[in-house]
mmCIF file with all atom_site columns, C-alpha atoms in Angstrom:
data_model
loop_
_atom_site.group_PDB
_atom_site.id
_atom_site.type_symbol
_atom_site.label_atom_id
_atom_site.label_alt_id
_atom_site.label_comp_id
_atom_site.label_asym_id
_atom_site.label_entity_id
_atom_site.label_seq_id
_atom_site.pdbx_PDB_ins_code
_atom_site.Cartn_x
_atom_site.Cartn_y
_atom_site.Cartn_z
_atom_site.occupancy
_atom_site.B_iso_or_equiv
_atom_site.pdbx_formal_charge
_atom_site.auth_seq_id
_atom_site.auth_comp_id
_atom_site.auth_asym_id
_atom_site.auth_atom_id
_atom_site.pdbx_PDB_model_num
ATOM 1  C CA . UNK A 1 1  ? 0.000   0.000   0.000   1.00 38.00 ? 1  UNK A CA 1
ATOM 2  C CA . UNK A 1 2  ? 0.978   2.991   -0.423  1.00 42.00 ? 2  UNK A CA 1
ATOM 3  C CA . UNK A 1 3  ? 3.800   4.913   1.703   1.00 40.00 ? 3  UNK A CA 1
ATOM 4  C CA . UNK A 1 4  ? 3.248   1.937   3.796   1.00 37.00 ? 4  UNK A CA 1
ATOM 5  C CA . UNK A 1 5  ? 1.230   2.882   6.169   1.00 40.00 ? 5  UNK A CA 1
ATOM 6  C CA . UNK A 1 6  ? -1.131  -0.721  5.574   1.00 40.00 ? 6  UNK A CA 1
ATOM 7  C CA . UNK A 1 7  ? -4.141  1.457   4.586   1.00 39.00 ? 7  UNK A CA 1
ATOM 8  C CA . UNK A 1 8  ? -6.753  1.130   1.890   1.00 47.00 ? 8  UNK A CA 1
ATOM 9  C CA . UNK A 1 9  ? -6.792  3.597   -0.429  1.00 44.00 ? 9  UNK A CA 1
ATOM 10 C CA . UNK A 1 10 ? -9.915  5.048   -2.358  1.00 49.00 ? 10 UNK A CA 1
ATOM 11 C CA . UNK A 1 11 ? -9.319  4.937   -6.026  1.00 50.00 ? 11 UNK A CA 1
ATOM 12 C CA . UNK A 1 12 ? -10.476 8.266   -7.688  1.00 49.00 ? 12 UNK A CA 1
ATOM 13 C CA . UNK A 1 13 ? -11.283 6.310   -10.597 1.00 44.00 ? 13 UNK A CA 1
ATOM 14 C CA . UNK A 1 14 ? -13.145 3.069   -9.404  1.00 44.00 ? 14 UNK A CA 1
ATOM 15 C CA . UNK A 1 15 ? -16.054 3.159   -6.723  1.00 42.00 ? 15 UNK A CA 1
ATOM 16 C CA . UNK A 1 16 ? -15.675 -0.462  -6.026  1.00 45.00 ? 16 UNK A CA 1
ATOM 17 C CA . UNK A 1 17 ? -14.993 -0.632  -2.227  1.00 44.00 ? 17 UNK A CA 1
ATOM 18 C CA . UNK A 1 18 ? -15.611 -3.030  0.490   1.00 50.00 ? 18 UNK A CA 1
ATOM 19 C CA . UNK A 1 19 ? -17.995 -2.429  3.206   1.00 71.00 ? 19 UNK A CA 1
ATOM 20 C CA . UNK A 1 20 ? -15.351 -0.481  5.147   1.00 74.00 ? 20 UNK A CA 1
ATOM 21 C CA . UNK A 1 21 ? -13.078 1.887   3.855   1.00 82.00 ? 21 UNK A CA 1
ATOM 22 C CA . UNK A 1 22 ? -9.738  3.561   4.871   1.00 88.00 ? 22 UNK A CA 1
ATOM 23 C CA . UNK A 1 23 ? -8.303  6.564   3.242   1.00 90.00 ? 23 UNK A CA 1
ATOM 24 C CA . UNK A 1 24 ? -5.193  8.199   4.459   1.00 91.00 ? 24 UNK A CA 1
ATOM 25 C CA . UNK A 1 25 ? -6.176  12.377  5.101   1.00 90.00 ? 25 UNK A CA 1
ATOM 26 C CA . UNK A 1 26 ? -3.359  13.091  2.115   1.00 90.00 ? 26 UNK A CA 1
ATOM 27 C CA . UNK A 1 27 ? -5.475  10.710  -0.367  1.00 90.00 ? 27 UNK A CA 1
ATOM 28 C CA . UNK A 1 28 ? -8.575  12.612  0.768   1.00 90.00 ? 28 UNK A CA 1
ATOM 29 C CA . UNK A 1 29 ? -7.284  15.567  -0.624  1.00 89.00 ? 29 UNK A CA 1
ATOM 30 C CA . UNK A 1 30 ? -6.954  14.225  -3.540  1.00 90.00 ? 30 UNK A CA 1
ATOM 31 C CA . UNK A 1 31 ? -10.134 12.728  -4.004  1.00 91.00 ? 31 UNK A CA 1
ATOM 32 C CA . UNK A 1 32 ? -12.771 14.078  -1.619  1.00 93.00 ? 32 UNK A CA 1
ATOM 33 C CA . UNK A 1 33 ? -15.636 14.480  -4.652  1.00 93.00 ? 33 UNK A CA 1
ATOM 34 C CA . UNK A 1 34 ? -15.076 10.622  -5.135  1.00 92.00 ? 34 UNK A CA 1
ATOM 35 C CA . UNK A 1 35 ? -14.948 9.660   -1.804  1.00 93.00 ? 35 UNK A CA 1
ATOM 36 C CA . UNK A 1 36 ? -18.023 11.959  -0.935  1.00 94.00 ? 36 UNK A CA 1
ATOM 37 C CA . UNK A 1 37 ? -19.729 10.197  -3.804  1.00 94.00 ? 37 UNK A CA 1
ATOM 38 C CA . UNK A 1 38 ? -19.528 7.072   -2.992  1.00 92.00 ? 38 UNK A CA 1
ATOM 39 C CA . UNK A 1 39 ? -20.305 7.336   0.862   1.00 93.00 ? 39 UNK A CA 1
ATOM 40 C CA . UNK A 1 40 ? -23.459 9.461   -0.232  1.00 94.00 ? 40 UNK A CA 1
ATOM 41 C CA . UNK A 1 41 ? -24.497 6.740   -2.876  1.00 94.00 ? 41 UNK A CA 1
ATOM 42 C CA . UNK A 1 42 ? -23.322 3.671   -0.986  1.00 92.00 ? 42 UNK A CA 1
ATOM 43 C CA . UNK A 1 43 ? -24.162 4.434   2.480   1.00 92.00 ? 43 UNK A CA 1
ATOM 44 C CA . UNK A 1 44 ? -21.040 2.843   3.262   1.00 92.00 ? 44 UNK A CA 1
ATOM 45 C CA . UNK A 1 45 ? -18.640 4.740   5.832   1.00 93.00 ? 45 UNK A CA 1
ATOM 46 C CA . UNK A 1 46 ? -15.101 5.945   4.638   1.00 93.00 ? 46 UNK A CA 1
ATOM 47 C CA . UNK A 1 47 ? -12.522 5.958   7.693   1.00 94.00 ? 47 UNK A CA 1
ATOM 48 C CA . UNK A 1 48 ? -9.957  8.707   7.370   1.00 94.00 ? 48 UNK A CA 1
ATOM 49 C CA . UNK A 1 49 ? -6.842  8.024   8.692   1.00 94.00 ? 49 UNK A CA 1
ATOM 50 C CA . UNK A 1 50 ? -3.823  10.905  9.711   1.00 93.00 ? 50 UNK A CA 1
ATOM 51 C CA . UNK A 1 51 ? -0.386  9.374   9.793   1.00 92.00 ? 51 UNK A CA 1
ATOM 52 C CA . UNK A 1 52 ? -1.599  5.884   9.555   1.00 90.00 ? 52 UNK A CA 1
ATOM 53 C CA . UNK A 1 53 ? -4.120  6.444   12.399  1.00 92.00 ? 53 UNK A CA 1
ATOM 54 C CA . UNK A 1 54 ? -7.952  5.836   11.590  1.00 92.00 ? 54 UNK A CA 1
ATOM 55 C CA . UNK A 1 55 ? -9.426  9.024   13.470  1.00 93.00 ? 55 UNK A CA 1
ATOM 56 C CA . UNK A 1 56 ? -12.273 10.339  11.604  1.00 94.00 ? 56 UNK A CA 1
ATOM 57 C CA . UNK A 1 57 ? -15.089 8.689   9.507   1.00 94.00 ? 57 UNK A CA 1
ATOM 58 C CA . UNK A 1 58 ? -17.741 10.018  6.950   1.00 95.00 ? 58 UNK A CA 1
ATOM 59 C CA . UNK A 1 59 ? -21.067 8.918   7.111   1.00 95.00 ? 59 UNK A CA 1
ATOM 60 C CA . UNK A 1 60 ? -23.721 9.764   5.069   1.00 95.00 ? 60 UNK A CA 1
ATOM 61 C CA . UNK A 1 61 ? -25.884 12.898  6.699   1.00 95.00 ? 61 UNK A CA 1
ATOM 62 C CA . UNK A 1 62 ? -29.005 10.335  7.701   1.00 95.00 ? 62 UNK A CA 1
ATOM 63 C CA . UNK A 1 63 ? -27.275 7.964   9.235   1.00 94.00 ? 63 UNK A CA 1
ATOM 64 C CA . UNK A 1 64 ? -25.023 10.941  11.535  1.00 94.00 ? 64 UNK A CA 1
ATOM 65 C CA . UNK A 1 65 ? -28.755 11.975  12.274  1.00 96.00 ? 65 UNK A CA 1
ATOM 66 C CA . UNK A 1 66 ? -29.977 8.780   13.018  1.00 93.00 ? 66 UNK A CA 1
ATOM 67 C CA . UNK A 1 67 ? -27.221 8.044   15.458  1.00 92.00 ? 67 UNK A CA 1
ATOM 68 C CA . UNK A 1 68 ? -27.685 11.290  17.547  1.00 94.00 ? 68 UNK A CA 1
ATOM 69 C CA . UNK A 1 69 ? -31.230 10.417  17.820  1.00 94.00 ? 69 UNK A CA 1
ATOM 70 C CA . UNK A 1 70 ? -30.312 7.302   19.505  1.00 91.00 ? 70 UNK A CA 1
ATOM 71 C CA . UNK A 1 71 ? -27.621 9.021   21.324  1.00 91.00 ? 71 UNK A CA 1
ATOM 72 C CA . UNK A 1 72 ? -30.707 11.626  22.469  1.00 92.00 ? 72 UNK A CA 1
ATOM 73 C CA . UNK A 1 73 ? -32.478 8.843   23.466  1.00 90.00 ? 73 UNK A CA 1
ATOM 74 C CA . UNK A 1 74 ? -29.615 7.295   25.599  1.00 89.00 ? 74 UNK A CA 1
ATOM 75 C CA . UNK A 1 75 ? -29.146 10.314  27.316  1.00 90.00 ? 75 UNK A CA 1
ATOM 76 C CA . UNK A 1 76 ? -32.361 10.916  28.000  1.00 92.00 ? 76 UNK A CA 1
ATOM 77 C CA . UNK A 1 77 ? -32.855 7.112   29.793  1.00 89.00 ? 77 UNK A CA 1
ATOM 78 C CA . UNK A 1 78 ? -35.103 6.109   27.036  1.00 90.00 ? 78 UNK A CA 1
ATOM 79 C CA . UNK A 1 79 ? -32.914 3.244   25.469  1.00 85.00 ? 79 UNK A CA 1
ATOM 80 C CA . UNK A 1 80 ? -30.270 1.370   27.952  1.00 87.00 ? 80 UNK A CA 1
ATOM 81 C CA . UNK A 1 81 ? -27.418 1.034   26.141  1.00 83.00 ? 81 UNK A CA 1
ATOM 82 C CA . UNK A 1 82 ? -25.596 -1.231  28.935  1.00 85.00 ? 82 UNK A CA 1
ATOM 83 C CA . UNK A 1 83 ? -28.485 -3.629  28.901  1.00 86.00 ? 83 UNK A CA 1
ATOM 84 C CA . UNK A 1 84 ? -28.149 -3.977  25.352  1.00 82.00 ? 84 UNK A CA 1
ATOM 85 C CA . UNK A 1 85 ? -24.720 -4.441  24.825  1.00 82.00 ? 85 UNK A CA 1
ATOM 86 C CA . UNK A 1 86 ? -24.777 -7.011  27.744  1.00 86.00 ? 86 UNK A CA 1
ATOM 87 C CA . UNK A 1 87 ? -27.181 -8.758  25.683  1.00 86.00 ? 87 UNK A CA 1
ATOM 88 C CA . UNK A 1 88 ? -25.233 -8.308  22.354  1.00 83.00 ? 88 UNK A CA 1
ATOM 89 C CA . UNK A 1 89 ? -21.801 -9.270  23.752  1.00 85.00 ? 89 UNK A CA 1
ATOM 90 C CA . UNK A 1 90 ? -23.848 -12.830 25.252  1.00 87.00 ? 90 UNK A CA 1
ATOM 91 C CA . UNK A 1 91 ? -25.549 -13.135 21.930  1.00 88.00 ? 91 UNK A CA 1
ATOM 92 C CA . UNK A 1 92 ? -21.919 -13.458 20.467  1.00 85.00 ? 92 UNK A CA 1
ATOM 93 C CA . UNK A 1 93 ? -20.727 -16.001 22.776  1.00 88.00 ? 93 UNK A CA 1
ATOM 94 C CA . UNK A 1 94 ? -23.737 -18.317 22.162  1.00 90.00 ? 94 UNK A CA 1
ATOM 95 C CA . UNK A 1 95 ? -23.281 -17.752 18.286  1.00 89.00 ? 95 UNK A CA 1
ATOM 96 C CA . UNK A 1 96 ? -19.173 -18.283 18.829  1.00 87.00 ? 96 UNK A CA 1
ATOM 97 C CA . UNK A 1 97 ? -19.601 -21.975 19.995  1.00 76.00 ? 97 UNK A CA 1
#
């Protein structure tokens, strides 16, 4: 990869990605409009990483939304999150064997 920093980079010519996606901050530069495009059209996040260090990650505008409503609702006592993830993290033991 390049500068060898183990990341995936975003071609600015292909929008064939995997679910996740890491793009170094200098890469973003380079091709924000393609990288905006496909997160927008995809719904698929784009990770942005600074030195070789994920940090950031775009998401498309409903789904930010969407995730402060639930944060809202956390907050507020309407959801419990530590319930939840209690169950999740079980969930994922029975399914592991």
């Amino acid at each position: 990869n390049r500068r060898g920093h183990g990341l995936t980079f975003f071609s600015c010519t292909s929008l064939e990605f995997p679910m996740e996606h890491e793009v170094a901050i200098s890469h973003l530069r380079d091709c924000l409009g393609v990288v905006y495009l496909h997160v927008a059209r995809t719904n698929e996040p784009a990770i942005i990483a600074r030195y070789g260090s994920p940090e950031v990650v775009m998401v498309p505008l409903w789904e930010w939304r969407w995730l402060k409503q639930i944060e809202e609702a956390i907050r507020a006592g309407e959801i419990d999150a530590e319930n939840w993830l209690a169950e999740q993290s079980e969930i994922e033991r029975n399914m592991a064997g």
